[in-house]
Amino acid sequence: KNEVEQSPQNLTAQEGEFITINCSYSVGISALHWLQQHPGGGIVSLFMLSSGKKKHGRLIATINIQEKHSSLHITASHPRDSAVYICAVTSKTTGSARQLTFGSGTQLTVLP
Amino acid sequence: DGGITQSPKYLFRKEGQNVTLSCEQNLNHDAMYWYRQDPGQGLRLIYYSQIVNDFQKGDIAEGYSVSREKKESFPLTVTSAQKNPTAFYLCASSMVGPDTQYFGPGTRLTVL
């Protein structure tokens, strides 16, 4: 079993829909990251969080430490949101080394 | 502008040849990382370095080598010992300690 599991693997939505991507992890963590990978391959960090909730524009990330679960929400989705969304965790066991363990990603396609 | 660059974007190599991928950052980050991405899989850590002249193996270091002679540079050599080197390679950097990782645009290596 992977340490970081994402669901769904693929998601197709109509423009304007509310989107949720889920991430579950099995290890103690010091932080959880949400990343966005564009079709060209470049990766952008969206959020780093260790508790609660963060919001940036139409993107909202939440984390429940007790349940070892995080969600990424996109409100009023747009075709330009189409990308692969990746969840990654920094395990407490790695100490000071900032190693990330990655989920396999969620391919999101937003249709106009 | 501050950022992290990788070159080349596309690289082709014949079997049995070593090849070096470049990674440079001007973000004044102490830590640098190399990841490999294969279709349908999460990113996997090859090597990381937290300080100049020091580096550590990641999960899949066999067949790869690195050096960290300067803070700004962390080149990765894919040696002929790497059995399946065709993949997308991403370099990242961060401050040491809990922090966001910043990714380069990636190099797509194809072995002919």
mmCIF file of C-alpha atoms in Angstrom, chain B:
data_model
loop_
_atom_site.group_PDB
_atom_site.id
_atom_site.type_symbol
_atom_site.label_atom_id
_atom_site.label_comp_id
_atom_site.label_asym_id
_atom_site.label_seq_id
_atom_site.Cartn_x
_atom_site.Cartn_y
_atom_site.Cartn_z
ATOM 1 C CA ASP B 1 14.170 36.856 -11.770
ATOM 2 C CA GLY B 2 14.711 34.229 -9.098
ATOM 3 C CA GLY B 3 14.053 30.695 -10.119
ATOM 4 C CA ILE B 4 15.300 27.233 -10.895
ATOM 5 C CA THR B 5 16.367 26.172 -14.382
ATOM 6 C CA GLN B 6 17.029 22.827 -15.976
ATOM 7 C CA SER B 7 18.683 22.067 -19.259
ATOM 8 C CA PRO B 8 18.196 20.677 -21.739
ATOM 9 C CA LYS B 9 14.424 20.332 -21.993
ATOM 10 C CA TYR B 10 14.691 17.240 -24.189
ATOM 11 C CA LEU B 11 17.640 14.868 -24.283
ATOM 12 C CA PHE B 12 18.292 11.804 -26.363
ATOM 13 C CA ARG B 13 21.018 9.344 -25.633
ATOM 14 C CA LYS B 14 22.199 6.034 -26.976
ATOM 15 C CA GLU B 15 22.354 3.003 -24.759
ATOM 16 C CA GLY B 16 25.651 2.724 -22.928
ATOM 17 C CA GLN B 17 26.300 6.473 -22.773
ATOM 18 C CA ASN B 18 26.461 8.588 -19.655
ATOM 19 C CA VAL B 19 24.551 11.859 -19.762
ATOM 20 C CA THR B 20 24.487 14.841 -17.372
ATOM 21 C CA LEU B 21 21.382 16.901 -16.619
ATOM 22 C CA SER B 22 21.877 20.443 -15.438
ATOM 23 C CA CYS B 23 20.046 22.142 -12.546
ATOM 24 C CA GLU B 24 20.746 25.700 -11.425
ATOM 25 C CA GLN B 25 18.948 27.884 -8.878
ATOM 26 C CA ASN B 26 19.375 31.504 -7.830
ATOM 27 C CA LEU B 27 16.948 31.368 -4.913
ATOM 28 C CA ASN B 28 19.756 31.056 -2.350
ATOM 29 C CA HIS B 29 18.298 27.716 -1.266
ATOM 30 C CA ASP B 30 20.480 25.335 0.691
ATOM 31 C CA ALA B 31 18.637 22.135 -0.243
ATOM 32 C CA MET B 32 18.325 20.670 -3.727
ATOM 33 C CA TYR B 33 16.643 17.498 -4.988
ATOM 34 C CA TRP B 34 16.401 15.286 -8.039
ATOM 35 C CA TYR B 35 13.208 13.379 -8.811
ATOM 36 C CA ARG B 36 12.223 10.950 -11.500
ATOM 37 C CA GLN B 37 8.678 10.747 -12.871
ATOM 38 C CA ASP B 38 7.317 7.800 -14.854
ATOM 39 C CA PRO B 39 3.843 7.662 -16.425
ATOM 40 C CA GLY B 40 1.142 6.831 -13.891
ATOM 41 C CA GLN B 41 3.551 6.937 -10.955
ATOM 42 C CA GLY B 42 4.342 9.484 -8.295
ATOM 43 C CA LEU B 43 7.632 11.337 -8.282
ATOM 44 C CA ARG B 44 10.466 9.354 -6.757
ATOM 45 C CA LEU B 45 13.515 10.841 -5.067
ATOM 46 C CA ILE B 46 16.892 10.048 -6.645
ATOM 47 C CA TYR B 47 19.320 12.192 -4.623
ATOM 48 C CA TYR B 48 19.157 15.227 -2.396
ATOM 49 C CA SER B 49 21.644 17.670 -0.940
ATOM 50 C CA GLN B 50 21.192 19.905 2.075
ATOM 51 C CA ILE B 51 24.534 21.668 1.885
ATOM 52 C CA VAL B 52 27.443 22.178 -0.471
ATOM 53 C CA ASN B 53 29.775 19.167 -0.816
ATOM 54 C CA ASP B 54 27.248 16.839 0.803
ATOM 55 C CA PHE B 55 24.477 14.740 -0.695
ATOM 56 C CA GLN B 56 22.371 11.720 0.222
ATOM 57 C CA LYS B 57 20.839 8.858 -1.746
ATOM 58 C CA GLY B 58 17.105 8.816 -2.184
ATOM 59 C CA ASP B 59 14.860 5.875 -2.923
ATOM 60 C CA ILE B 60 16.165 5.094 -6.422
ATOM 61 C CA ALA B 61 19.814 6.219 -6.519
ATOM 62 C CA GLU B 62 21.217 3.173 -8.321
ATOM 63 C CA GLY B 63 22.634 4.113 -11.725
ATOM 64 C CA TYR B 64 22.768 7.830 -10.929
ATOM 65 C CA SER B 65 25.427 10.162 -9.519
ATOM 66 C CA VAL B 66 25.421 13.796 -8.399
ATOM 67 C CA SER B 67 27.769 16.509 -7.228
ATOM 68 C CA ARG B 68 27.228 19.700 -5.220
ATOM 69 C CA GLU B 69 30.328 21.825 -5.635
ATOM 70 C CA LYS B 70 28.395 25.092 -5.617
ATOM 71 C CA LYS B 71 25.275 26.133 -3.736
ATOM 72 C CA GLU B 72 23.568 27.106 -6.982
ATOM 73 C CA SER B 73 24.213 23.919 -8.952
ATOM 74 C CA PHE B 74 23.254 20.258 -8.540
ATOM 75 C CA PRO B 75 23.953 18.289 -11.747
ATOM 76 C CA LEU B 76 22.676 14.735 -12.151
ATOM 77 C CA THR B 77 24.546 12.135 -14.204
ATOM 78 C CA VAL B 78 22.575 9.217 -15.567
ATOM 79 C CA THR B 79 25.107 6.448 -16.026
ATOM 80 C CA SER B 80 25.043 3.436 -18.304
ATOM 81 C CA ALA B 81 24.332 1.350 -15.185
ATOM 82 C CA GLN B 82 20.795 2.763 -15.012
ATOM 83 C CA LYS B 83 18.734 0.006 -16.617
ATOM 84 C CA ASN B 84 15.678 2.025 -17.608
ATOM 85 C CA PRO B 85 16.661 5.688 -17.809
ATOM 86 C CA THR B 86 13.890 6.946 -20.113
ATOM 87 C CA ALA B 87 11.831 9.239 -17.888
ATOM 88 C CA PHE B 88 11.018 12.822 -16.959
ATOM 89 C CA TYR B 89 13.533 14.291 -14.492
ATOM 90 C CA LEU B 90 12.669 17.146 -12.161
ATOM 91 C CA CYS B 91 14.993 19.191 -10.015
ATOM 92 C CA ALA B 92 13.761 21.137 -6.983
ATOM 93 C CA SER B 93 15.145 23.353 -4.267
ATOM 94 C CA SER B 94 14.071 24.637 -0.879
ATOM 95 C CA MET B 95 15.333 26.152 2.322
ATOM 96 C CA VAL B 96 16.407 23.569 4.881
ATOM 97 C CA GLY B 97 13.585 23.010 7.348
ATOM 98 C CA PRO B 98 9.817 23.005 6.726
ATOM 99 C CA ASP B 99 9.418 24.809 3.438
ATOM 100 C CA THR B 100 7.881 24.706 0.007
ATOM 101 C CA GLN B 101 9.916 23.054 -2.718
ATOM 102 C CA TYR B 102 10.333 24.970 -5.955
ATOM 103 C CA PHE B 103 10.554 22.876 -9.097
ATOM 104 C CA GLY B 104 12.401 23.351 -12.343
ATOM 105 C CA PRO B 105 10.694 22.812 -15.726
ATOM 106 C CA GLY B 106 12.108 19.301 -16.077
ATOM 107 C CA THR B 107 14.207 17.373 -18.594
ATOM 108 C CA ARG B 108 12.690 14.577 -20.659
ATOM 109 C CA LEU B 109 15.337 11.923 -21.294
ATOM 110 C CA THR B 110 14.853 9.319 -23.986
ATOM 111 C CA VAL B 111 17.265 6.436 -24.492
ATOM 112 C CA LEU B 112 17.372 5.234 -28.077
#
